[in-house]
Amino acid sequence: KNEVEQSPQNLTAQEGEFITINCSYSVGISALHWLQQHPGGGIVSLFMLSSGKKKHGRLIATINIQEKHSSLHITASHPRDSAVYICAAGNTDKLIFGTGTRLQVFP
Amino acid sequence: DAGVTQSPTHLIKTRGQQVTLRCSPKSGHDTVSWYQQALGQGPQFIFQYYEEEERQRGNFPDRFSGHQFPNYSSELNVNALLLGDSALYLCASSLVGRASYNEQFFGPGTRLTVL
């Protein structure tokens, strides 16, 4: 069993839909990351959180430390949100990655 | 302010050859981590360098080695290349501080193809 599990693996949505991606982890963490990776390969950090909730524009990330679970929400999704979203557990200064969720948003 | 840079962007090698990948960290950062991302998979931690020494290492064979220079830039070396080494190699930099964990900033990656 992977130390960081994401669901779903693939997700398609129509523009404007509300999207949720889930992440469960089994390791102790210092912080939980949500990252975005576009087809070219570059990774952009979206959120780093250790408790509660963070919001940036249309993106919201939540974490429940007791349940070892985090969610990434995208409100009013747009085709430019199409990318791979990766959850990563920050553990003693290294990151343990999930396998990612491939999101496609259609107009 | 330049972010994390990596070179080369793409590289093609044959089995048995050796390769060196390079990474320059974000300005002000002193720690460099290397990750391997196989196609369709999440990145896997290779190792981390701080103060010119390997600080942590993931589950990779000794064919994978690295170096950090006094200016904090880093190299990843892979010897005796195998087909399975074909992947995107990502470098991430961070700043070690008194906090237990610091955010990592990623470079664009080097795509290595082994034929």
mmCIF file with all atom_site columns, C-alpha atoms in Angstrom:
data_model
loop_
_atom_site.group_PDB
_atom_site.id
_atom_site.type_symbol
_atom_site.label_atom_id
_atom_site.label_alt_id
_atom_site.label_comp_id
_atom_site.label_asym_id
_atom_site.label_entity_id
_atom_site.label_seq_id
_atom_site.pdbx_PDB_ins_code
_atom_site.Cartn_x
_atom_site.Cartn_y
_atom_site.Cartn_z
_atom_site.occupancy
_atom_site.B_iso_or_equiv
_atom_site.pdbx_formal_charge
_atom_site.auth_seq_id
_atom_site.auth_comp_id
_atom_site.auth_asym_id
_atom_site.auth_atom_id
_atom_site.pdbx_PDB_model_num
ATOM 1   C CA . LYS A 1 1   ? 0.000   0.000  0.000   1.00 0.00 ? 1   LYS A CA 1
ATOM 2   C CA . ASN A 1 2   ? 1.356   3.416  -0.948  1.00 0.00 ? 2   ASN A CA 1
ATOM 3   C CA . GLU A 1 3   ? 2.091   5.834  1.870   1.00 0.00 ? 3   GLU A CA 1
ATOM 4   C CA . VAL A 1 4   ? 0.140   8.553  0.026   1.00 0.00 ? 4   VAL A CA 1
ATOM 5   C CA . GLU A 1 5   ? -3.020  7.619  -1.846  1.00 0.00 ? 5   GLU A CA 1
ATOM 6   C CA . GLN A 1 6   ? -5.056  9.866  -4.085  1.00 0.00 ? 6   GLN A CA 1
ATOM 7   C CA . SER A 1 7   ? -8.501  9.517  -5.599  1.00 0.00 ? 7   SER A CA 1
ATOM 8   C CA . PRO A 1 8   ? -9.738  9.590  -8.207  1.00 0.00 ? 8   PRO A CA 1
ATOM 9   C CA . GLN A 1 9   ? -6.881  8.796  -10.607 1.00 0.00 ? 9   GLN A CA 1
ATOM 10  C CA . ASN A 1 10  ? -8.675  10.453 -13.497 1.00 0.00 ? 10  ASN A CA 1
ATOM 11  C CA . LEU A 1 11  ? -11.378 13.082 -13.464 1.00 0.00 ? 11  LEU A CA 1
ATOM 12  C CA . THR A 1 12  ? -13.285 14.812 -16.245 1.00 0.00 ? 12  THR A CA 1
ATOM 13  C CA . ALA A 1 13  ? -15.562 17.777 -15.691 1.00 0.00 ? 13  ALA A CA 1
ATOM 14  C CA . GLN A 1 14  ? -17.549 20.358 -17.566 1.00 0.00 ? 14  GLN A CA 1
ATOM 15  C CA . GLU A 1 15  ? -16.538 23.961 -17.234 1.00 0.00 ? 15  GLU A CA 1
ATOM 16  C CA . GLY A 1 16  ? -18.083 25.498 -14.140 1.00 0.00 ? 16  GLY A CA 1
ATOM 17  C CA . GLU A 1 17  ? -18.337 22.289 -12.117 1.00 0.00 ? 17  GLU A CA 1
ATOM 18  C CA . PHE A 1 18  ? -17.129 21.975 -8.521  1.00 0.00 ? 18  PHE A CA 1
ATOM 19  C CA . ILE A 1 19  ? -14.244 19.496 -8.255  1.00 0.00 ? 19  ILE A CA 1
ATOM 20  C CA . THR A 1 20  ? -12.882 17.553 -5.290  1.00 0.00 ? 20  THR A CA 1
ATOM 21  C CA . ILE A 1 21  ? -9.678  15.524 -5.192  1.00 0.00 ? 21  ILE A CA 1
ATOM 22  C CA . ASN A 1 22  ? -8.917  13.440 -2.117  1.00 0.00 ? 22  ASN A CA 1
ATOM 23  C CA . CYS A 1 23  ? -5.653  12.431 -0.476  1.00 0.00 ? 23  CYS A CA 1
ATOM 24  C CA . SER A 1 24  ? -5.018  9.980  2.359   1.00 0.00 ? 24  SER A CA 1
ATOM 25  C CA . TYR A 1 25  ? -1.633  9.387  3.944   1.00 0.00 ? 25  TYR A CA 1
ATOM 26  C CA . SER A 1 26  ? -0.245  6.910  6.411   1.00 0.00 ? 26  SER A CA 1
ATOM 27  C CA . VAL A 1 27  ? 3.026   8.602  7.400   1.00 0.00 ? 27  VAL A CA 1
ATOM 28  C CA . GLY A 1 28  ? 3.675   11.279 9.971   1.00 0.00 ? 28  GLY A CA 1
ATOM 29  C CA . ILE A 1 29  ? 3.891   14.658 8.319   1.00 0.00 ? 29  ILE A CA 1
ATOM 30  C CA . SER A 1 30  ? 5.292   18.090 8.952   1.00 0.00 ? 30  SER A CA 1
ATOM 31  C CA . ALA A 1 31  ? 3.119   19.499 6.175   1.00 0.00 ? 31  ALA A CA 1
ATOM 32  C CA . LEU A 1 32  ? 0.869   18.330 3.358   1.00 0.00 ? 32  LEU A CA 1
ATOM 33  C CA . HIS A 1 33  ? 1.426   19.737 -0.129  1.00 0.00 ? 33  HIS A CA 1
ATOM 34  C CA . TRP A 1 34  ? -0.838  20.110 -3.095  1.00 0.00 ? 34  TRP A CA 1
ATOM 35  C CA . LEU A 1 35  ? 1.039   20.556 -6.366  1.00 0.00 ? 35  LEU A CA 1
ATOM 36  C CA . GLN A 1 36  ? 0.034   21.088 -9.976  1.00 0.00 ? 36  GLN A CA 1
ATOM 37  C CA . GLN A 1 37  ? 1.890   19.555 -12.908 1.00 0.00 ? 37  GLN A CA 1
ATOM 38  C CA . HIS A 1 38  ? 1.215   20.570 -16.500 1.00 0.00 ? 38  HIS A CA 1
ATOM 39  C CA . PRO A 1 39  ? 2.039   18.378 -19.539 1.00 0.00 ? 39  PRO A CA 1
ATOM 40  C CA . GLY A 1 40  ? 5.468   19.989 -19.945 1.00 0.00 ? 40  GLY A CA 1
ATOM 41  C CA . GLY A 1 41  ? 6.445   18.498 -16.601 1.00 0.00 ? 41  GLY A CA 1
ATOM 42  C CA . GLY A 1 42  ? 7.063   21.561 -14.421 1.00 0.00 ? 42  GLY A CA 1
ATOM 43  C CA . ILE A 1 43  ? 5.597   21.384 -10.929 1.00 0.00 ? 43  ILE A CA 1
ATOM 44  C CA . VAL A 1 44  ? 4.013   24.341 -9.174  1.00 0.00 ? 44  VAL A CA 1
ATOM 45  C CA . SER A 1 45  ? 3.294   24.350 -5.470  1.00 0.00 ? 45  SER A CA 1
ATOM 46  C CA . LEU A 1 46  ? -0.354  25.279 -4.800  1.00 0.00 ? 46  LEU A CA 1
ATOM 47  C CA . PHE A 1 47  ? -0.635  24.839 -1.054  1.00 0.00 ? 47  PHE A CA 1
ATOM 48  C CA . MET A 1 48  ? 1.408   23.745 1.932   1.00 0.00 ? 48  MET A CA 1
ATOM 49  C CA . LEU A 1 49  ? -0.719  23.156 5.004   1.00 0.00 ? 49  LEU A CA 1
ATOM 50  C CA . SER A 1 50  ? -0.423  21.492 8.376   1.00 0.00 ? 50  SER A CA 1
ATOM 51  C CA . SER A 1 51  ? -3.894  22.205 9.760   1.00 0.00 ? 51  SER A CA 1
ATOM 52  C CA . GLY A 1 52  ? -7.292  23.589 8.865   1.00 0.00 ? 52  GLY A CA 1
ATOM 53  C CA . LYS A 1 53  ? -8.002  25.174 5.538   1.00 0.00 ? 53  LYS A CA 1
ATOM 54  C CA . LYS A 1 54  ? -6.345  27.454 2.982   1.00 0.00 ? 54  LYS A CA 1
ATOM 55  C CA . LYS A 1 55  ? -7.891  29.302 0.058   1.00 0.00 ? 55  LYS A CA 1
ATOM 56  C CA . HIS A 1 56  ? -6.288  30.866 -2.982  1.00 0.00 ? 56  HIS A CA 1
ATOM 57  C CA . GLY A 1 57  ? -8.621  32.178 -5.646  1.00 0.00 ? 57  GLY A CA 1
ATOM 58  C CA . ARG A 1 58  ? -10.853 29.323 -6.775  1.00 0.00 ? 58  ARG A CA 1
ATOM 59  C CA . LEU A 1 59  ? -8.736  26.710 -5.007  1.00 0.00 ? 59  LEU A CA 1
ATOM 60  C CA . ILE A 1 60  ? -9.384  25.492 -1.464  1.00 0.00 ? 60  ILE A CA 1
ATOM 61  C CA . ALA A 1 61  ? -7.339  22.927 0.455   1.00 0.00 ? 61  ALA A CA 1
ATOM 62  C CA . THR A 1 62  ? -8.389  21.301 3.707   1.00 0.00 ? 62  THR A CA 1
ATOM 63  C CA . ILE A 1 63  ? -6.687  18.850 6.011   1.00 0.00 ? 63  ILE A CA 1
ATOM 64  C CA . ASN A 1 64  ? -7.884  16.658 8.873   1.00 0.00 ? 64  ASN A CA 1
ATOM 65  C CA . ILE A 1 65  ? -4.804  15.636 10.845  1.00 0.00 ? 65  ILE A CA 1
ATOM 66  C CA . GLN A 1 66  ? -6.646  13.092 13.017  1.00 0.00 ? 66  GLN A CA 1
ATOM 67  C CA . GLU A 1 67  ? -8.051  11.288 9.996   1.00 0.00 ? 67  GLU A CA 1
ATOM 68  C CA . LYS A 1 68  ? -4.856  11.770 7.914   1.00 0.00 ? 68  LYS A CA 1
ATOM 69  C CA . HIS A 1 69  ? -6.896  13.076 5.043   1.00 0.00 ? 69  HIS A CA 1
ATOM 70  C CA . SER A 1 70  ? -6.767  16.146 2.829   1.00 0.00 ? 70  SER A CA 1
ATOM 71  C CA . SER A 1 71  ? -8.931  17.462 0.015   1.00 0.00 ? 71  SER A CA 1
ATOM 72  C CA . LEU A 1 72  ? -8.354  19.906 -2.811  1.00 0.00 ? 72  LEU A CA 1
ATOM 73  C CA . HIS A 1 73  ? -11.424 21.682 -4.141  1.00 0.00 ? 73  HIS A CA 1
ATOM 74  C CA . ILE A 1 74  ? -11.709 23.724 -7.320  1.00 0.00 ? 74  ILE A CA 1
ATOM 75  C CA . THR A 1 75  ? -14.753 25.957 -7.610  1.00 0.00 ? 75  THR A CA 1
ATOM 76  C CA . ALA A 1 76  ? -16.110 27.096 -10.985 1.00 0.00 ? 76  ALA A CA 1
ATOM 77  C CA . SER A 1 77  ? -13.646 24.896 -12.882 1.00 0.00 ? 77  SER A CA 1
ATOM 78  C CA . HIS A 1 78  ? -12.152 26.137 -16.137 1.00 0.00 ? 78  HIS A CA 1
ATOM 79  C CA . PRO A 1 79  ? -10.356 24.356 -19.015 1.00 0.00 ? 79  PRO A CA 1
ATOM 80  C CA . ARG A 1 80  ? -7.101  26.002 -17.934 1.00 0.00 ? 80  ARG A CA 1
ATOM 81  C CA . ASP A 1 81  ? -7.364  24.008 -14.683 1.00 0.00 ? 81  ASP A CA 1
ATOM 82  C CA . SER A 1 82  ? -6.648  20.854 -16.724 1.00 0.00 ? 82  SER A CA 1
ATOM 83  C CA . ALA A 1 83  ? -3.481  19.345 -15.271 1.00 0.00 ? 83  ALA A CA 1
ATOM 84  C CA . VAL A 1 84  ? -2.251  16.617 -12.953 1.00 0.00 ? 84  VAL A CA 1
ATOM 85  C CA . TYR A 1 85  ? -2.799  17.444 -9.279  1.00 0.00 ? 85  TYR A CA 1
ATOM 86  C CA . ILE A 1 86  ? -0.430  15.770 -6.863  1.00 0.00 ? 86  ILE A CA 1
ATOM 87  C CA . CYS A 1 87  ? -0.663  15.395 -3.121  1.00 0.00 ? 87  CYS A CA 1
ATOM 88  C CA . ALA A 1 88  ? 2.639   15.045 -1.249  1.00 0.00 ? 88  ALA A CA 1
ATOM 89  C CA . ALA A 1 89  ? 3.400   14.405 2.400   1.00 0.00 ? 89  ALA A CA 1
ATOM 90  C CA . GLY A 1 90  ? 6.253   16.457 3.807   1.00 0.00 ? 90  GLY A CA 1
ATOM 91  C CA . ASN A 1 91  ? 8.246   14.190 6.099   1.00 0.00 ? 91  ASN A CA 1
ATOM 92  C CA . THR A 1 92  ? 11.608  15.157 7.600   1.00 0.00 ? 92  THR A CA 1
ATOM 93  C CA . ASP A 1 93  ? 12.313  17.576 4.751   1.00 0.00 ? 93  ASP A CA 1
ATOM 94  C CA . LYS A 1 94  ? 11.583  15.133 1.935   1.00 0.00 ? 94  LYS A CA 1
ATOM 95  C CA . LEU A 1 95  ? 8.337   14.778 0.015   1.00 0.00 ? 95  LEU A CA 1
ATOM 96  C CA . ILE A 1 96  ? 6.440   11.518 -0.426  1.00 0.00 ? 96  ILE A CA 1
ATOM 97  C CA . PHE A 1 97  ? 4.202   11.872 -3.459  1.00 0.00 ? 97  PHE A CA 1
ATOM 98  C CA . GLY A 1 98  ? 0.903   10.361 -4.443  1.00 0.00 ? 98  GLY A CA 1
ATOM 99  C CA . THR A 1 99  ? 0.509   9.173  -8.015  1.00 0.00 ? 99  THR A CA 1
ATOM 100 C CA . GLY A 1 100 ? -1.560  12.200 -8.991  1.00 0.00 ? 100 GLY A CA 1
ATOM 101 C CA . THR A 1 101 ? -5.047  12.913 -10.291 1.00 0.00 ? 101 THR A CA 1
ATOM 102 C CA . ARG A 1 102 ? -5.361  13.778 -13.963 1.00 0.00 ? 102 ARG A CA 1
ATOM 103 C CA . LEU A 1 103 ? -8.051  16.436 -14.363 1.00 0.00 ? 103 LEU A CA 1
ATOM 104 C CA . GLN A 1 104 ? -9.566  17.420 -17.698 1.00 0.00 ? 104 GLN A CA 1
ATOM 105 C CA . VAL A 1 105 ? -12.083 20.256 -17.810 1.00 0.00 ? 105 VAL A CA 1
ATOM 106 C CA . PHE A 1 106 ? -14.052 20.594 -21.025 1.00 0.00 ? 106 PHE A CA 1
ATOM 107 C CA . PRO A 1 107 ? -15.676 23.819 -22.265 1.00 0.00 ? 107 PRO A CA 1
ATOM 108 C CA . ASP B 2 1   ? 14.724  36.658 -9.109  1.00 0.00 ? 1   ASP B CA 1
ATOM 109 C CA . ALA B 2 2   ? 15.451  33.421 -10.947 1.00 0.00 ? 2   ALA B CA 1
ATOM 110 C CA . GLY B 2 3   ? 13.629  30.348 -9.769  1.00 0.00 ? 3   GLY B CA 1
ATOM 111 C CA . VAL B 2 4   ? 15.051  26.856 -9.829  1.00 0.00 ? 4   VAL B CA 1
ATOM 112 C CA . THR B 2 5   ? 16.791  26.082 -13.112 1.00 0.00 ? 5   THR B CA 1
ATOM 113 C CA . GLN B 2 6   ? 17.833  22.730 -14.519 1.00 0.00 ? 6   GLN B CA 1
ATOM 114 C CA . SER B 2 7   ? 19.961  21.663 -17.458 1.00 0.00 ? 7   SER B CA 1
ATOM 115 C CA . PRO B 2 8   ? 19.754  20.127 -19.908 1.00 0.00 ? 8   PRO B CA 1
ATOM 116 C CA . THR B 2 9   ? 16.046  20.109 -20.718 1.00 0.00 ? 9   THR B CA 1
ATOM 117 C CA . HIS B 2 10  ? 16.176  16.844 -22.618 1.00 0.00 ? 10  HIS B CA 1
ATOM 118 C CA . LEU B 2 11  ? 18.835  14.173 -22.923 1.00 0.00 ? 11  LEU B CA 1
ATOM 119 C CA . ILE B 2 12  ? 19.144  10.900 -24.834 1.00 0.00 ? 12  ILE B CA 1
ATOM 120 C CA . LYS B 2 13  ? 21.670  8.281  -23.741 1.00 0.00 ? 13  LYS B CA 1
ATOM 121 C CA . THR B 2 14  ? 22.285  4.601  -24.412 1.00 0.00 ? 14  THR B CA 1
ATOM 122 C CA . ARG B 2 15  ? 22.424  1.762  -21.914 1.00 0.00 ? 15  ARG B CA 1
ATOM 123 C CA . GLY B 2 16  ? 25.653  1.620  -19.935 1.00 0.00 ? 16  GLY B CA 1
ATOM 124 C CA . GLN B 2 17  ? 26.499  5.269  -20.393 1.00 0.00 ? 17  GLN B CA 1
ATOM 125 C CA . GLN B 2 18  ? 26.838  7.829  -17.631 1.00 0.00 ? 18  GLN B CA 1
ATOM 126 C CA . VAL B 2 19  ? 24.879  11.071 -17.303 1.00 0.00 ? 19  VAL B CA 1
ATOM 127 C CA . THR B 2 20  ? 25.179  14.290 -15.282 1.00 0.00 ? 20  THR B CA 1
ATOM 128 C CA . LEU B 2 21  ? 22.199  16.545 -14.623 1.00 0.00 ? 21  LEU B CA 1
ATOM 129 C CA . ARG B 2 22  ? 22.519  20.018 -13.151 1.00 0.00 ? 22  ARG B CA 1
ATOM 130 C CA . CYS B 2 23  ? 20.384  22.187 -10.899 1.00 0.00 ? 23  CYS B CA 1
ATOM 131 C CA . SER B 2 24  ? 20.677  25.748 -9.661  1.00 0.00 ? 24  SER B CA 1
ATOM 132 C CA . PRO B 2 25  ? 18.501  26.516 -6.657  1.00 0.00 ? 25  PRO B CA 1
ATOM 133 C CA . LYS B 2 26  ? 16.245  29.498 -6.171  1.00 0.00 ? 26  LYS B CA 1
ATOM 134 C CA . SER B 2 27  ? 18.158  32.544 -4.967  1.00 0.00 ? 27  SER B CA 1
ATOM 135 C CA . GLY B 2 28  ? 18.662  32.381 -1.209  1.00 0.00 ? 28  GLY B CA 1
ATOM 136 C CA . HIS B 2 29  ? 18.012  28.645 -0.951  1.00 0.00 ? 29  HIS B CA 1
ATOM 137 C CA . ASP B 2 30  ? 20.664  26.290 0.418   1.00 0.00 ? 30  ASP B CA 1
ATOM 138 C CA . THR B 2 31  ? 19.129  22.819 0.098   1.00 0.00 ? 31  THR B CA 1
ATOM 139 C CA . VAL B 2 32  ? 18.577  20.799 -3.063  1.00 0.00 ? 32  VAL B CA 1
ATOM 140 C CA . SER B 2 33  ? 16.459  17.665 -3.391  1.00 0.00 ? 33  SER B CA 1
ATOM 141 C CA . TRP B 2 34  ? 16.321  15.386 -6.426  1.00 0.00 ? 34  TRP B CA 1
ATOM 142 C CA . TYR B 2 35  ? 13.314  13.345 -7.534  1.00 0.00 ? 35  TYR B CA 1
ATOM 143 C CA . GLN B 2 36  ? 12.741  10.785 -10.292 1.00 0.00 ? 36  GLN B CA 1
ATOM 144 C CA . GLN B 2 37  ? 9.343   10.702 -11.998 1.00 0.00 ? 37  GLN B CA 1
ATOM 145 C CA . ALA B 2 38  ? 8.635   7.753  -14.262 1.00 0.00 ? 38  ALA B CA 1
ATOM 146 C CA . LEU B 2 39  ? 5.900   8.137  -16.855 1.00 0.00 ? 39  LEU B CA 1
ATOM 147 C CA . GLY B 2 40  ? 2.460   8.086  -15.250 1.00 0.00 ? 40  GLY B CA 1
ATOM 148 C CA . GLN B 2 41  ? 3.858   7.934  -11.722 1.00 0.00 ? 41  GLN B CA 1
ATOM 149 C CA . GLY B 2 42  ? 4.377   10.388 -8.914  1.00 0.00 ? 42  GLY B CA 1
ATOM 150 C CA . PRO B 2 43  ? 7.927   11.606 -8.240  1.00 0.00 ? 43  PRO B CA 1
ATOM 151 C CA . GLN B 2 44  ? 10.169  9.455  -6.041  1.00 0.00 ? 44  GLN B CA 1
ATOM 152 C CA . PHE B 2 45  ? 12.718  10.987 -3.667  1.00 0.00 ? 45  PHE B CA 1
ATOM 153 C CA . ILE B 2 46  ? 16.340  10.235 -4.663  1.00 0.00 ? 46  ILE B CA 1
ATOM 154 C CA . PHE B 2 47  ? 18.378  12.303 -2.203  1.00 0.00 ? 47  PHE B CA 1
ATOM 155 C CA . GLN B 2 48  ? 18.839  15.709 -0.638  1.00 0.00 ? 48  GLN B CA 1
ATOM 156 C CA . TYR B 2 49  ? 21.973  17.846 -0.325  1.00 0.00 ? 49  TYR B CA 1
ATOM 157 C CA . TYR B 2 50  ? 22.706  20.452 2.313   1.00 0.00 ? 50  TYR B CA 1
ATOM 158 C CA . GLU B 2 51  ? 26.040  22.051 3.173   1.00 0.00 ? 51  GLU B CA 1
ATOM 159 C CA . GLU B 2 52  ? 27.651  20.048 0.355   1.00 0.00 ? 52  GLU B CA 1
ATOM 160 C CA . GLU B 2 53  ? 26.727  16.722 1.945   1.00 0.00 ? 53  GLU B CA 1
ATOM 161 C CA . GLU B 2 54  ? 24.059  14.129 1.272   1.00 0.00 ? 54  GLU B CA 1
ATOM 162 C CA . ARG B 2 55  ? 21.559  14.658 4.054   1.00 0.00 ? 55  ARG B CA 1
ATOM 163 C CA . GLN B 2 56  ? 18.898  12.074 3.232   1.00 0.00 ? 56  GLN B CA 1
ATOM 164 C CA . ARG B 2 57  ? 18.595  9.329  0.645   1.00 0.00 ? 57  ARG B CA 1
ATOM 165 C CA . GLY B 2 58  ? 15.666  7.445  -0.823  1.00 0.00 ? 58  GLY B CA 1
ATOM 166 C CA . ASN B 2 59  ? 15.605  3.869  -2.043  1.00 0.00 ? 59  ASN B CA 1
ATOM 167 C CA . PHE B 2 60  ? 17.921  4.267  -5.040  1.00 0.00 ? 60  PHE B CA 1
ATOM 168 C CA . PRO B 2 61  ? 21.051  2.228  -5.878  1.00 0.00 ? 61  PRO B CA 1
ATOM 169 C CA . ASP B 2 62  ? 24.586  3.558  -5.589  1.00 0.00 ? 62  ASP B CA 1
ATOM 170 C CA . ARG B 2 63  ? 24.600  4.184  -9.347  1.00 0.00 ? 63  ARG B CA 1
ATOM 171 C CA . PHE B 2 64  ? 22.816  7.391  -8.393  1.00 0.00 ? 64  PHE B CA 1
ATOM 172 C CA . SER B 2 65  ? 25.178  9.880  -6.811  1.00 0.00 ? 65  SER B CA 1
ATOM 173 C CA . GLY B 2 66  ? 25.258  13.594 -6.356  1.00 0.00 ? 66  GLY B CA 1
ATOM 174 C CA . HIS B 2 67  ? 27.210  16.605 -5.392  1.00 0.00 ? 67  HIS B CA 1
ATOM 175 C CA . GLN B 2 68  ? 26.524  20.072 -4.056  1.00 0.00 ? 68  GLN B CA 1
ATOM 176 C CA . PHE B 2 69  ? 28.872  22.974 -4.726  1.00 0.00 ? 69  PHE B CA 1
ATOM 177 C CA . PRO B 2 70  ? 29.711  25.917 -2.438  1.00 0.00 ? 70  PRO B CA 1
ATOM 178 C CA . ASN B 2 71  ? 27.269  28.105 -4.426  1.00 0.00 ? 71  ASN B CA 1
ATOM 179 C CA . TYR B 2 72  ? 24.511  25.570 -3.506  1.00 0.00 ? 72  TYR B CA 1
ATOM 180 C CA . SER B 2 73  ? 24.062  24.301 -7.060  1.00 0.00 ? 73  SER B CA 1
ATOM 181 C CA . SER B 2 74  ? 23.917  20.547 -7.428  1.00 0.00 ? 74  SER B CA 1
ATOM 182 C CA . GLU B 2 75  ? 24.605  17.711 -9.823  1.00 0.00 ? 75  GLU B CA 1
ATOM 183 C CA . LEU B 2 76  ? 22.948  14.326 -10.122 1.00 0.00 ? 76  LEU B CA 1
ATOM 184 C CA . ASN B 2 77  ? 25.088  11.589 -11.666 1.00 0.00 ? 77  ASN B CA 1
ATOM 185 C CA . VAL B 2 78  ? 23.794  8.251  -12.869 1.00 0.00 ? 78  VAL B CA 1
ATOM 186 C CA . ASN B 2 79  ? 26.257  5.539  -13.903 1.00 0.00 ? 79  ASN B CA 1
ATOM 187 C CA . ALA B 2 80  ? 25.685  2.396  -15.968 1.00 0.00 ? 80  ALA B CA 1
ATOM 188 C CA . LEU B 2 81  ? 22.356  3.629  -17.283 1.00 0.00 ? 81  LEU B CA 1
ATOM 189 C CA . LEU B 2 82  ? 19.474  1.175  -17.581 1.00 0.00 ? 82  LEU B CA 1
ATOM 190 C CA . LEU B 2 83  ? 16.372  1.462  -19.733 1.00 0.00 ? 83  LEU B CA 1
ATOM 191 C CA . GLY B 2 84  ? 14.396  1.853  -16.510 1.00 0.00 ? 84  GLY B CA 1
ATOM 192 C CA . ASP B 2 85  ? 16.272  5.056  -15.683 1.00 0.00 ? 85  ASP B CA 1
ATOM 193 C CA . SER B 2 86  ? 14.274  6.827  -18.394 1.00 0.00 ? 86  SER B CA 1
ATOM 194 C CA . ALA B 2 87  ? 12.260  9.433  -16.504 1.00 0.00 ? 87  ALA B CA 1
ATOM 195 C CA . LEU B 2 88  ? 11.766  13.100 -15.705 1.00 0.00 ? 88  LEU B CA 1
ATOM 196 C CA . TYR B 2 89  ? 14.319  14.186 -13.119 1.00 0.00 ? 89  TYR B CA 1
ATOM 197 C CA . LEU B 2 90  ? 13.125  17.015 -10.934 1.00 0.00 ? 90  LEU B CA 1
ATOM 198 C CA . CYS B 2 91  ? 15.189  19.236 -8.710  1.00 0.00 ? 91  CYS B CA 1
ATOM 199 C CA . ALA B 2 92  ? 13.636  21.171 -5.832  1.00 0.00 ? 92  ALA B CA 1
ATOM 200 C CA . SER B 2 93  ? 15.255  23.768 -3.609  1.00 0.00 ? 93  SER B CA 1
ATOM 201 C CA . SER B 2 94  ? 14.409  24.962 -0.119  1.00 0.00 ? 94  SER B CA 1
ATOM 202 C CA . LEU B 2 95  ? 15.897  26.930 2.730   1.00 0.00 ? 95  LEU B CA 1
ATOM 203 C CA . VAL B 2 96  ? 16.797  25.067 5.873   1.00 0.00 ? 96  VAL B CA 1
ATOM 204 C CA . GLY B 2 97  ? 15.682  26.960 8.911   1.00 0.00 ? 97  GLY B CA 1
ATOM 205 C CA . ARG B 2 98  ? 14.664  26.420 12.490  1.00 0.00 ? 98  ARG B CA 1
ATOM 206 C CA . ALA B 2 99  ? 11.204  25.289 11.355  1.00 0.00 ? 99  ALA B CA 1
ATOM 207 C CA . SER B 2 100 ? 10.797  21.556 11.019  1.00 0.00 ? 100 SER B CA 1
ATOM 208 C CA . TYR B 2 101 ? 9.859   21.802 7.405   1.00 0.00 ? 101 TYR B CA 1
ATOM 209 C CA . ASN B 2 102 ? 10.290  24.260 4.575   1.00 0.00 ? 102 ASN B CA 1
ATOM 210 C CA . GLU B 2 103 ? 8.479   24.664 1.274   1.00 0.00 ? 103 GLU B CA 1
ATOM 211 C CA . GLN B 2 104 ? 10.213  23.262 -1.770  1.00 0.00 ? 104 GLN B CA 1
ATOM 212 C CA . PHE B 2 105 ? 10.307  25.034 -5.136  1.00 0.00 ? 105 PHE B CA 1
ATOM 213 C CA . PHE B 2 106 ? 10.620  22.874 -8.231  1.00 0.00 ? 106 PHE B CA 1
ATOM 214 C CA . GLY B 2 107 ? 12.584  23.275 -11.425 1.00 0.00 ? 107 GLY B CA 1
ATOM 215 C CA . PRO B 2 108 ? 11.191  22.408 -14.868 1.00 0.00 ? 108 PRO B CA 1
ATOM 216 C CA . GLY B 2 109 ? 12.899  19.016 -14.908 1.00 0.00 ? 109 GLY B CA 1
ATOM 217 C CA . THR B 2 110 ? 15.271  17.142 -17.209 1.00 0.00 ? 110 THR B CA 1
ATOM 218 C CA . ARG B 2 111 ? 13.726  14.441 -19.349 1.00 0.00 ? 111 ARG B CA 1
ATOM 219 C CA . LEU B 2 112 ? 16.183  11.554 -19.726 1.00 0.00 ? 112 LEU B CA 1
ATOM 220 C CA . THR B 2 113 ? 15.612  8.876  -22.339 1.00 0.00 ? 113 THR B CA 1
ATOM 221 C CA . VAL B 2 114 ? 17.784  5.753  -22.260 1.00 0.00 ? 114 VAL B CA 1
ATOM 222 C CA . LEU B 2 115 ? 17.827  3.703  -25.469 1.00 0.00 ? 115 LEU B CA 1
#
